[in-house]
Tab-separated table of C-alpha atoms and ligand atoms in Angstrom:
chain	number	residue	atom	x	y	z
A	1	MET	CA	0.003	-0.082	0.179
A	2	ALA	CA	1.284	3.334	-0.907
A	3	GLY	CA	3.234	5.066	1.773
A	4	GLY	CA	2.979	1.932	4.072
A	5	VAL	CA	-0.313	3.140	5.928
A	6	THR	CA	-1.445	-0.484	6.864
A	7	GLY	CA	-1.704	-0.849	10.845
A	8	GLY	CA	-1.103	2.054	12.952
A	9	GLY	CA	2.304	3.198	11.725
A	10	SER	CA	3.041	5.701	9.291
A	11	ALA	CA	6.502	4.695	8.891
A	12	THR	CA	8.319	3.581	5.423
A	13	TRP	CA	8.666	0.241	7.290
A	14	SER	CA	5.378	-0.076	8.995
A	15	ASP	CA	3.281	-2.581	6.426
A	16	ARG	CA	4.967	-5.646	8.647
A	17	PHE	CA	3.587	-3.823	11.954
A	18	GLU	CA	0.165	-3.987	13.519
A	19	GLN	CA	0.483	-0.708	15.696
A	20	GLY	CA	1.967	2.823	15.105
A	21	LEU	CA	5.006	3.721	17.366
A	22	HIS	CA	4.300	4.892	20.950
A	23	PRO	CA	4.904	8.592	20.376
A	24	ALA	CA	7.348	9.034	22.751
A	25	ILE	CA	9.153	6.030	21.487
A	26	GLU	CA	8.795	7.516	17.847
A	27	ARG	CA	10.632	10.893	19.292
A	28	PHE	CA	13.325	8.854	20.818
A	29	ASN	CA	14.229	6.777	17.573
A	30	ALA	CA	13.935	9.620	15.603
A	31	SER	CA	17.332	10.910	14.096
A	32	ILE	CA	15.455	13.666	11.709
A	33	GLY	CA	16.084	16.378	14.194
A	34	PHE	CA	19.974	16.076	13.694
A	35	ASP	CA	20.730	14.051	10.420
A	36	ILE	CA	18.893	16.965	8.404
A	37	THR	CA	22.436	18.085	8.249
A	38	LEU	CA	23.289	15.493	5.600
A	39	LEU	CA	20.608	16.377	3.261
A	40	GLN	CA	22.808	17.683	0.402
A	41	GLU	CA	25.037	14.717	0.931
A	42	ASP	CA	22.065	12.288	0.867
A	43	LEU	CA	20.837	14.039	-2.243
A	44	ASP	CA	24.230	13.780	-4.172
A	45	GLY	CA	24.528	9.906	-3.052
A	46	SER	CA	20.950	9.227	-4.355
A	47	ILE	CA	21.874	10.783	-7.953
A	48	ALA	CA	24.791	8.509	-8.109
A	49	HIS	CA	22.814	5.754	-7.254
A	50	ALA	CA	19.968	6.431	-9.704
A	51	ARG	CA	22.304	7.089	-12.393
A	52	MET	CA	24.275	3.907	-11.717
A	53	LEU	CA	20.998	1.814	-11.200
A	54	ALA	CA	20.334	3.365	-15.223
A	55	ASN	CA	23.922	2.496	-16.423
A	56	CYS	CA	23.544	-1.097	-15.114
A	57	GLY	CA	20.291	-1.475	-16.590
A	58	VAL	CA	18.410	-2.201	-13.466
A	59	ILE	CA	15.806	0.924	-14.000
A	60	ALA	CA	15.268	2.597	-17.320
A	61	SER	CA	17.439	5.830	-17.854
A	62	ASP	CA	14.052	8.001	-18.270
A	63	GLU	CA	13.324	6.814	-14.646
A	64	ALA	CA	16.631	7.694	-13.568
A	65	GLU	CA	16.464	10.979	-14.768
A	66	LEU	CA	12.823	11.647	-13.180
A	67	LEU	CA	14.492	10.315	-9.900
A	68	CYS	CA	17.503	12.771	-10.299
A	69	THR	CA	14.766	15.862	-11.346
A	70	GLY	CA	12.727	15.381	-8.463
A	71	LEU	CA	15.760	14.848	-6.013
A	72	GLU	CA	17.195	18.284	-7.305
A	73	GLN	CA	13.665	19.525	-6.910
A	74	ILE	CA	14.003	18.493	-3.189
A	75	ARG	CA	17.312	20.402	-2.652
A	76	ALA	CA	15.486	23.342	-4.249
A	77	GLU	CA	12.657	23.166	-2.094
A	78	ALA	CA	15.069	22.819	1.192
A	79	GLU	CA	16.917	25.697	-0.087
A	80	ALA	CA	13.354	27.694	-0.023
A	81	GLY	CA	12.731	26.487	3.033
A	82	ARG	CA	9.995	24.314	1.963
A	83	PHE	CA	11.217	20.898	2.608
A	84	GLN	CA	10.568	20.510	6.334
A	85	PRO	CA	10.230	16.601	6.948
A	86	GLY	CA	8.640	15.711	10.557
A	87	LEU	CA	9.255	13.078	13.257
A	88	GLU	CA	7.133	10.727	11.418
A	89	ASP	CA	9.869	10.888	9.025
A	90	GLU	CA	12.178	9.177	11.326
A	91	ASP	CA	15.323	10.299	9.688
A	92	VAL	CA	16.981	11.985	6.500
A	93	HIS	CA	16.800	9.046	4.220
A	94	PHE	CA	13.182	8.110	4.838
A	95	ALA	CA	12.441	11.867	4.485
A	96	VAL	CA	13.946	12.168	1.145
A	97	GLU	CA	12.455	9.141	-0.064
A	98	ARG	CA	8.795	9.613	0.714
A	99	LYS	CA	8.924	13.256	-0.700
A	100	LEU	CA	10.608	11.793	-3.804
A	101	ILE	CA	7.416	9.269	-3.791
A	102	ALA	CA	5.050	12.096	-3.199
A	103	LEU	CA	6.435	14.049	-6.039
A	104	LEU	CA	7.050	11.140	-8.708
A	105	GLY	CA	4.865	8.442	-7.535
A	106	PRO	CA	5.416	4.794	-8.423
A	107	VAL	CA	9.190	5.654	-10.011
A	108	GLY	CA	10.086	7.046	-6.779
A	109	LYS	CA	9.878	3.609	-5.368
A	110	LYS	CA	12.677	2.419	-7.517
A	111	LEU	CA	15.439	4.657	-5.892
A	112	HIS	CA	15.953	2.471	-2.919
A	113	THR	CA	16.811	-0.621	-5.294
A	114	GLY	CA	20.265	-2.482	-4.582
A	115	ARG	CA	21.019	-0.389	-1.549
A	116	SER	CA	19.736	-0.095	2.246
A	117	ARG	CA	19.868	3.135	4.657
A	118	ASN	CA	23.096	1.392	6.311
A	119	ASP	CA	25.291	1.903	3.614
A	120	GLN	CA	23.149	4.895	2.516
A	121	VAL	CA	24.252	6.861	5.795
A	122	GLY	CA	27.438	5.602	5.814
A	123	THR	CA	28.225	7.237	2.419
A	124	ASP	CA	26.214	10.136	3.553
A	125	LEU	CA	28.559	10.741	6.623
A	126	ARG	CA	31.743	10.173	4.436
A	127	LEU	CA	30.523	12.821	2.107
A	128	TRP	CA	30.038	15.249	4.793
A	129	LEU	CA	32.878	14.841	6.976
A	130	ARG	CA	34.974	15.132	3.771
A	131	ARG	CA	33.729	18.622	2.738
A	132	ARG	CA	34.354	19.549	6.424
A	133	LEU	CA	37.661	18.474	6.113
A	134	ASP	CA	38.446	20.330	2.745
A	135	GLU	CA	36.859	23.744	4.726
A	136	LEU	CA	38.966	23.081	7.788
A	137	ASP	CA	42.212	22.834	5.804
A	138	PRO	CA	42.453	26.443	4.558
A	139	GLN	CA	40.935	27.569	7.856
A	140	ILE	CA	43.847	26.148	9.770
A	141	GLN	CA	45.949	27.947	6.907
A	142	GLY	CA	44.129	30.975	7.717
A	143	PHE	CA	45.149	30.829	11.346
A	144	GLN	CA	48.770	29.942	10.662
A	145	THR	CA	48.792	33.224	8.588
A	146	ALA	CA	47.304	35.101	11.508
A	147	LEU	CA	50.355	33.944	13.500
A	148	LEU	CA	52.776	34.687	10.781
A	149	LYS	CA	51.546	38.206	10.545
A	150	GLN	CA	52.142	38.677	14.101
A	151	ALA	CA	55.277	37.187	13.964
A	152	ARG	CA	56.474	39.338	10.995
A	153	ASP	CA	55.662	42.135	13.001
A	154	HIS	CA	57.368	40.957	16.141
A	155	ARG	CA	60.522	39.446	14.669
A	156	SER	CA	62.391	41.661	16.753
A	157	THR	CA	60.438	41.867	19.867
A	158	LEU	CA	61.373	39.697	22.797
A	159	ILE	CA	59.296	37.964	25.623
A	160	PRO	CA	60.109	35.964	28.673
A	161	GLY	CA	60.531	32.278	27.718
A	162	TYR	CA	59.466	30.141	30.420
A	163	THR	CA	59.929	26.790	31.647
A	164	HIS	CA	57.706	25.795	34.801
A	165	LEU	CA	55.960	28.746	34.119
A	166	GLN	CA	59.210	30.259	35.871
A	167	ARG	CA	61.293	32.984	33.502
A	168	ALA	CA	63.870	30.358	31.966
A	169	GLN	CA	65.791	32.532	28.845
A	170	PRO	CA	64.248	35.396	26.834
A	171	VAL	CA	63.206	34.744	23.405
A	172	CYS	CA	62.108	36.137	20.245
A	173	LEU	CA	58.067	36.636	20.292
A	174	ALA	CA	58.050	35.799	16.796
A	175	HIS	CA	59.782	32.285	17.673
A	176	HIS	CA	56.951	32.079	20.413
A	177	LEU	CA	54.156	32.436	17.932
A	178	LEU	CA	55.877	30.397	15.226
A	179	ALA	CA	55.832	27.329	17.681
A	180	TYR	CA	52.156	27.394	17.239
A	181	VAL	CA	52.309	27.427	13.604
A	182	GLU	CA	54.490	24.043	13.521
A	183	MET	CA	52.027	22.869	16.003
A	184	LEU	CA	49.021	23.696	13.426
A	185	GLU	CA	50.867	22.304	10.696
A	186	ARG	CA	50.728	18.920	12.091
A	187	ASP	CA	47.308	19.144	12.773
A	188	ARG	CA	46.591	20.064	8.807
A	189	GLN	CA	48.978	16.725	8.339
A	190	ARG	CA	46.923	14.622	10.645
A	191	LEU	CA	43.668	15.809	9.047
A	192	GLN	CA	44.869	15.161	5.695
A	193	ASP	CA	45.923	12.030	6.610
A	194	VAL	CA	42.209	11.107	8.331
A	195	ARG	CA	40.892	12.151	4.809
A	196	LYS	CA	42.334	9.214	3.113
A	197	ARG	CA	40.538	6.858	5.325
A	198	VAL	CA	37.080	9.047	5.313
A	199	ASN	CA	37.366	8.760	1.432
A	200	TRP	CA	35.962	5.359	1.140
A	201	SER	CA	32.758	4.222	-0.414
A	202	PRO	CA	30.656	1.836	1.556
A	203	LEU	CA	27.713	2.373	-1.161
A	204	GLY	CA	26.328	-0.848	-2.081
A	205	ALA	CA	27.188	-2.741	0.896
A	206	ALA	CA	23.388	-2.637	1.061
A	207	ALA	CA	22.201	-3.713	4.450
A	208	LEU	CA	25.201	-5.668	5.328
A	209	ALA	CA	25.817	-8.609	2.841
A	210	GLY	CA	25.794	-7.104	-0.585
A	211	THR	CA	23.002	-7.066	-2.807
A	212	PRO	CA	22.209	-9.744	-5.687
A	213	VAL	CA	21.119	-6.691	-7.744
A	214	PRO	CA	23.718	-6.313	-10.650
A	215	ILE	CA	24.988	-2.824	-9.320
A	216	ASP	CA	28.661	-1.098	-10.015
A	217	ARG	CA	29.835	-0.133	-6.814
A	218	ARG	CA	33.109	1.614	-8.286
A	219	SER	CA	30.737	3.594	-10.553
A	220	THR	CA	28.895	5.167	-7.469
A	221	ALA	CA	32.253	5.518	-5.741
A	222	GLN	CA	33.945	7.494	-8.596
A	223	ALA	CA	30.786	9.457	-9.717
A	224	LEU	CA	30.823	11.043	-5.609
A	225	GLY	CA	34.633	11.390	-5.741
A	226	PHE	CA	35.868	8.365	-3.373
A	227	ASP	CA	39.358	6.931	-3.656
A	228	GLY	CA	38.053	3.594	-3.690
A	229	ILE	CA	35.387	0.934	-2.007
A	230	TYR	CA	35.514	-1.155	0.914
A	231	ALA	CA	36.005	-4.473	-0.070
A	232	ASN	CA	33.803	-5.959	2.582
A	233	SER	CA	30.183	-5.419	2.928
A	234	LEU	CA	30.061	-6.055	6.734
A	235	ASP	CA	32.841	-3.970	7.153
A	236	ALA	CA	31.573	-0.999	5.120
A	237	VAL	CA	28.498	-0.746	7.148
A	238	SER	CA	29.678	-0.997	10.308
A	239	ASP	CA	33.251	1.026	10.223
A	240	ARG	CA	33.182	4.246	12.108
A	241	ASP	CA	36.636	4.316	12.834
A	242	PHE	CA	36.989	7.418	10.838
A	243	THR	CA	34.750	9.031	13.366
A	244	VAL	CA	37.493	8.187	16.085
A	245	GLU	CA	40.025	9.047	13.819
A	246	PHE	CA	38.764	12.376	12.988
A	247	SER	CA	37.764	13.363	16.623
A	248	ALA	CA	41.035	12.782	17.910
A	249	ALA	CA	42.974	14.642	15.645
A	250	ALA	CA	40.210	17.654	16.277
A	251	SER	CA	41.057	16.925	20.330
A	252	LEU	CA	44.559	17.665	19.427
A	253	LEU	CA	43.901	20.942	17.436
A	254	MET	CA	41.879	22.001	20.179
A	255	VAL	CA	44.726	21.133	22.577
A	256	HIS	CA	46.795	23.361	20.323
A	257	LEU	CA	44.124	26.122	20.600
A	258	SER	CA	43.584	25.874	24.062
A	259	ARG	CA	47.384	26.083	25.015
A	260	LEU	CA	47.605	29.460	23.050
A	261	ALA	CA	43.839	30.537	24.338
A	262	GLU	CA	45.881	30.194	28.091
A	263	GLU	CA	48.870	32.112	27.149
A	264	VAL	CA	46.634	34.950	25.854
A	265	ILE	CA	44.924	34.734	29.167
A	266	PHE	CA	47.899	35.067	31.294
A	267	TRP	CA	49.530	37.548	28.840
A	268	ALA	CA	46.525	39.787	29.533
A	269	SER	CA	46.205	39.452	32.831
A	270	GLU	CA	47.094	42.772	34.990
A	271	GLU	CA	49.949	40.599	36.382
A	272	CYS	CA	51.780	39.962	33.253
A	273	GLY	CA	50.290	42.842	30.906
A	274	PHE	CA	51.876	41.567	27.669
A	275	VAL	CA	49.032	42.145	25.785
A	276	ARG	CA	45.969	44.318	25.476
A	277	LEU	CA	42.508	43.145	24.625
A	278	THR	CA	41.182	45.024	21.854
A	279	ASP	CA	37.632	45.966	22.274
A	280	ARG	CA	36.331	43.849	19.383
A	281	CYS	CA	37.215	40.795	21.303
A	282	ALA	CA	36.764	41.187	24.874
A	283	THR	CA	33.854	41.988	26.967
A	284	GLY	CA	32.865	43.888	30.277
A	285	SER	CA	31.909	42.716	34.079
A	286	SER	CA	28.287	43.301	34.773
A	287	LEU	CA	29.681	44.604	37.976
A	288	MET	CA	33.099	45.643	37.924
A	289	PRO	CA	33.128	48.760	35.371
A	290	GLN	CA	37.261	48.473	35.274
A	291	LYS	CA	37.291	44.941	33.878
A	292	LYS	CA	38.302	43.744	30.647
A	293	ASN	CA	37.469	40.153	30.152
A	294	PRO	CA	39.070	37.257	28.014
A	295	ASP	CA	36.052	35.364	26.883
A	296	VAL	CA	37.281	34.324	23.653
A	297	PRO	CA	40.233	32.519	24.806
A	298	GLU	CA	38.344	31.352	27.875
A	299	LEU	CA	35.428	29.840	25.767
A	300	VAL	CA	38.168	28.190	23.413
A	301	ARG	CA	39.836	26.789	26.094
A	302	GLY	CA	36.544	25.397	27.993
A	303	LYS	CA	35.123	24.101	24.754
A	304	CYS	CA	37.872	21.603	24.734
A	305	GLY	CA	35.778	19.539	27.103
A	306	ARG	CA	32.936	18.609	24.559
A	307	VAL	CA	35.208	17.758	21.751
A	308	PHE	CA	37.503	15.303	24.242
A	309	GLY	CA	34.343	14.224	25.363
A	310	HIS	CA	32.869	13.200	22.203
A	311	LEU	CA	36.028	11.344	21.277
A	312	GLN	CA	35.625	9.278	24.315
A	313	GLY	CA	31.531	8.985	23.542
A	314	LEU	CA	32.313	7.551	20.142
A	315	LEU	CA	35.392	4.962	21.278
A	316	THR	CA	32.630	3.682	24.024
A	317	MET	CA	29.610	3.867	21.682
A	318	ILE	CA	31.416	1.508	19.319
A	319	LYS	CA	33.688	-0.547	20.971
A	320	GLY	CA	31.002	-3.426	22.075
A	321	LEU	CA	29.024	-3.505	18.712
A	322	PRO	CA	28.990	-6.682	17.043
A	323	LEU	CA	28.875	-6.836	13.130
A	324	ALA	CA	27.521	-5.415	11.347
A	325	TYR	CA	25.258	-2.144	11.591
A	326	ASN	CA	23.407	-1.327	14.999
A	327	LYS	CA	21.280	1.694	15.880
A	328	ASP	CA	24.112	2.563	18.385
A	329	PHE	CA	25.770	3.995	15.262
A	330	GLN	CA	22.934	6.710	15.177
A	331	GLU	CA	24.539	8.267	18.183
A	332	ASP	CA	27.988	8.881	15.967
A	333	LYS	CA	26.139	12.089	14.281
A	334	GLU	CA	25.553	14.597	16.785
A	335	ALA	CA	28.842	13.896	18.205
A	336	LEU	CA	30.530	14.365	14.867
A	337	PHE	CA	28.690	17.466	14.237
A	338	ASP	CA	29.432	18.893	16.982
A	339	VAL	CA	33.178	18.344	16.781
A	340	VAL	CA	33.087	19.711	13.593
A	341	SER	CA	31.264	23.112	14.842
A	342	THR	CA	32.962	23.677	17.892
A	343	THR	CA	36.276	22.939	16.323
A	344	LYS	CA	35.516	25.208	13.240
A	345	GLN	CA	34.221	28.067	15.590
A	346	CYS	CA	37.401	28.070	17.925
A	347	LEU	CA	39.498	28.546	14.589
A	348	GLU	CA	37.597	31.330	13.627
A	349	ALA	CA	37.399	33.014	16.913
A	350	MET	CA	41.107	32.265	17.670
A	351	THR	CA	42.207	33.787	14.307
A	352	ILE	CA	40.109	37.023	14.764
A	353	LEU	CA	41.805	37.333	18.143
A	354	ILE	CA	45.230	36.866	16.763
A	355	GLU	CA	44.360	39.235	13.894
A	356	GLU	CA	42.636	41.804	15.460
A	357	GLY	CA	41.957	40.962	19.018
A	358	LEU	CA	45.193	41.710	20.794
A	359	SER	CA	47.960	44.051	20.662
A	360	PHE	CA	51.411	43.056	22.155
A	361	ARG	CA	53.004	45.753	24.653
A	362	PRO	CA	56.947	46.243	23.502
A	363	ASP	CA	57.127	48.420	26.663
A	364	ARG	CA	55.873	45.772	29.234
A	365	LEU	CA	57.857	43.155	27.232
A	366	GLU	CA	61.039	44.993	27.146
A	367	ALA	CA	60.865	45.835	31.047
A	368	ALA	CA	59.824	42.168	31.508
A	369	VAL	CA	62.881	40.443	30.052
A	370	GLY	CA	65.145	43.165	31.542
A	371	SER	CA	64.255	42.673	35.123
A	372	ASP	CA	65.020	38.733	36.012
A	373	PHE	CA	68.014	36.561	35.625
A	374	SER	CA	66.873	35.029	32.543
A	375	ASN	CA	70.717	35.943	31.201
A	376	ALA	CA	72.243	33.852	34.043
A	377	THR	CA	72.958	30.996	31.714
A	378	ASP	CA	74.753	33.460	29.360
A	379	VAL	CA	77.049	34.402	31.886
A	380	ALA	CA	78.089	30.700	32.260
A	381	ASP	CA	78.470	30.277	28.359
A	382	TYR	CA	80.614	33.141	28.706
A	383	LEU	CA	82.906	31.607	30.971
A	384	VAL	CA	82.479	28.190	29.168
A	385	ALA	CA	83.870	30.434	25.923
A	386	ARG	CA	86.794	31.571	28.289
A	387	GLN	CA	87.706	27.939	29.018
A	388	VAL	CA	86.175	27.368	32.376
A	389	PRO	CA	84.198	23.820	32.548
A	390	PHE	CA	80.452	24.165	32.318
A	391	ARG	CA	79.655	22.754	35.840
A	392	GLU	CA	82.253	24.872	37.572
A	393	ALA	CA	80.897	28.293	35.645
A	394	TYR	CA	77.450	27.071	36.543
A	395	GLN	CA	78.178	27.077	40.179
A	396	ILE	CA	79.919	30.214	40.196
A	397	VAL	CA	77.026	31.914	38.461
A	398	GLY	CA	74.985	30.406	41.090
A	399	ALA	CA	76.666	32.072	43.865
A	400	VAL	CA	76.764	35.056	41.882
A	401	VAL	CA	72.822	35.183	41.582
A	402	LYS	CA	72.660	34.624	45.221
A	403	GLN	CA	74.497	37.307	46.395
A	404	CYS	CA	72.547	39.702	44.086
A	405	LEU	CA	69.323	38.337	45.074
A	406	SER	CA	70.350	38.937	48.827
A	407	GLU	CA	71.463	42.724	47.698
A	408	GLY	CA	68.426	43.209	45.725
A	409	LEU	CA	70.728	43.426	42.636
A	410	LEU	CA	70.480	42.072	39.010
A	411	LEU	CA	73.586	40.687	37.231
A	412	ARG	CA	73.897	43.960	35.158
A	413	ASP	CA	74.326	46.128	38.359
A	414	LEU	CA	77.372	44.262	39.521
A	415	SER	CA	80.405	46.288	39.375
A	416	LEU	CA	83.334	44.827	36.950
A	417	GLU	CA	85.576	44.541	40.215
A	418	ARG	CA	83.226	42.270	41.928
A	419	TRP	CA	82.626	40.145	38.848
A	420	GLN	CA	86.186	39.383	38.822
A	421	GLN	CA	86.344	38.426	42.383
A	422	PHE	CA	84.283	35.642	41.046
A	423	HIS	CA	86.170	34.861	38.549
A	424	PRO	CA	89.228	36.816	36.830
A	425	ALA	CA	88.565	35.636	33.023
A	426	ILE	CA	85.698	38.443	33.304
A	427	GLU	CA	85.731	41.465	31.569
A	428	VAL	CA	83.709	44.328	30.457
A	429	ASP	CA	82.330	42.883	27.313
A	430	LEU	CA	80.549	40.757	29.922
A	431	TYR	CA	77.709	43.380	30.200
A	432	GLU	CA	77.299	43.085	26.422
A	433	ALA	CA	76.875	39.508	26.646
A	434	LEU	CA	74.185	39.933	29.138
A	435	ALA	CA	72.016	42.440	27.036
A	436	PRO	CA	68.832	40.504	26.588
A	437	ARG	CA	68.805	41.056	22.923
A	438	GLN	CA	72.489	39.896	22.919
A	439	VAL	CA	70.826	36.762	24.893
A	440	VAL	CA	68.304	36.274	22.228
A	441	ALA	CA	70.841	36.877	19.150
A	442	ALA	CA	73.481	34.394	20.535
A	443	ARG	CA	71.060	31.385	20.153
A	444	THR	CA	72.063	30.526	16.636
A	445	SER	CA	71.738	26.696	17.029
A	446	GLU	CA	69.447	25.516	14.089
A	447	GLY	CA	65.787	25.707	15.264
A	448	GLY	CA	67.200	28.409	17.993
A	449	THR	CA	65.542	31.747	19.045
A	450	GLY	CA	68.676	33.759	17.619
A	451	PHE	CA	67.348	36.521	15.090
A	452	THR	CA	69.094	35.105	12.125
A	453	ARG	CA	67.395	31.751	12.643
A	454	VAL	CA	64.003	33.262	13.253
A	455	GLU	CA	64.527	35.127	10.217
A	456	GLU	CA	64.780	32.174	8.177
A	457	GLN	CA	61.660	30.448	9.679
A	458	LEU	CA	59.707	33.614	8.957
A	459	ALA	CA	60.989	33.420	5.249
A	460	LEU	CA	59.862	29.769	4.958
A	461	TRP	CA	56.552	30.167	6.581
A	462	SER	CA	55.891	33.224	4.791
A	463	GLU	CA	56.772	31.152	1.257
A	464	ARG	CA	54.724	28.042	2.676
A	465	LEU	CA	51.881	30.114	3.166
A	466	GLY	CA	51.917	32.578	0.498
A	467	PHE	CA	52.230	35.388	2.174
A	468	THR	CA	53.332	38.591	0.775
A	469	ALA	CA	53.115	41.599	3.278
A	470	GLN	CA	51.118	44.457	1.372
B	501	LIG	N1	19.188	6.896	11.273
B	501	LIG	C1	19.998	5.890	11.089
B	501	LIG	C2	21.275	6.218	11.430
B	501	LIG	O1	21.833	7.146	11.594
B	501	LIG	C3	19.775	5.505	9.763
B	501	LIG	C4	20.165	4.188	9.446
B	501	LIG	C5	19.068	3.376	9.978
B	501	LIG	N2	19.325	1.500	9.978
B	501	LIG	C6	18.650	0.796	10.424
B	501	LIG	N3	18.803	-0.379	9.869
B	501	LIG	N4	18.067	1.557	11.063
B	501	LIG	O2	22.288	5.471	12.001
């Protein structure tokens, strides 16, 4: 019977049933509320499937044309806001099929030949994620470019470098920012690698075992831009590895965003004062009129929780599932959608934050690097260059620091005579070696913060990111 209205149910599968679904169970079961997100991909997959059925002689070519026209009409109606499936449609796949039947009559009923919702949903999800991956890649590059621009502007600015969040040695600010560009490059590579395993077609695996219908899986795979087809139909409909891989890669990307967010929060604190947040990216307090809050980086840091949570959720959802399809898989969608949208939103917000949300304060940075003992190692290196064994030099400088601390002095405040009491090899050129700018410049080992090394890296990244200064 048309539309399967026998018995109490209105669902596409309801002919076999005597009674309709309990309304609460209908709500519980339905995924249409969120899998409508897959509409474009569902239409694309169905169009490829219909053409293939005609090419294989399973349906007539004018039938395939009708199906494709109907599917495009659904796309147009959706764009115009006139395709609004309800709970009774259960999911996006049924919603489209029903609508097609409503539009075309009996021909519409031919579309689902030789496939099942199990291979269909897998196809849709992979197509959808592939598109999002192709958006993420340039988005990450855009963020890298924002960092690169700041780095180029701060090629000679210094900032304290920390270990254990204790002042360690001054570094070039560009060097610090380029560290994040490197992390993000690994994120890009990881996502490109995930894409390789996303891009396999499960279409035509049917429910779980393949189909006796003479279909051509390779032609739908090719039409949809997949690199190949799953070799095993059971694996095809029950593989969700790619959702885990993607969420893991996205989690690491979030880790990197969050670490930078944490640094910005620290830099913007009054205690530190290395950056000023611009009005475009900071918010005020409802109570304390003097406040300017770093909500953007705080939200990025906070949103890590949901992304890592989805990764855990997906792993747990999959781990006990026997072959092949299980309804548990329906739970993959909201997780994946949220990982994608959260990651993209955070990338966008952090890009804006770095581009126009903060300005570094060279005065504060200059004062910071000039007011501590982060040049102590350089005194030891100075002595080493004058044939003092490193461990001995280290001990001498330790004694100097102790003395200075007790007198409230910095290393540069000690007179040459007093320095020479600690070691006779010390000459007046020590003061130059102690200057923060010289401390940074001296670190010319490959990958180090020395200005010449940083310039090399700036040139390299400018080329890689196709950045040309206006
Ligand atoms: N909405 C379902 C999902 O997201 C589609 C596949 C349903 N398949 C089935 N055999 N019930 O997984």
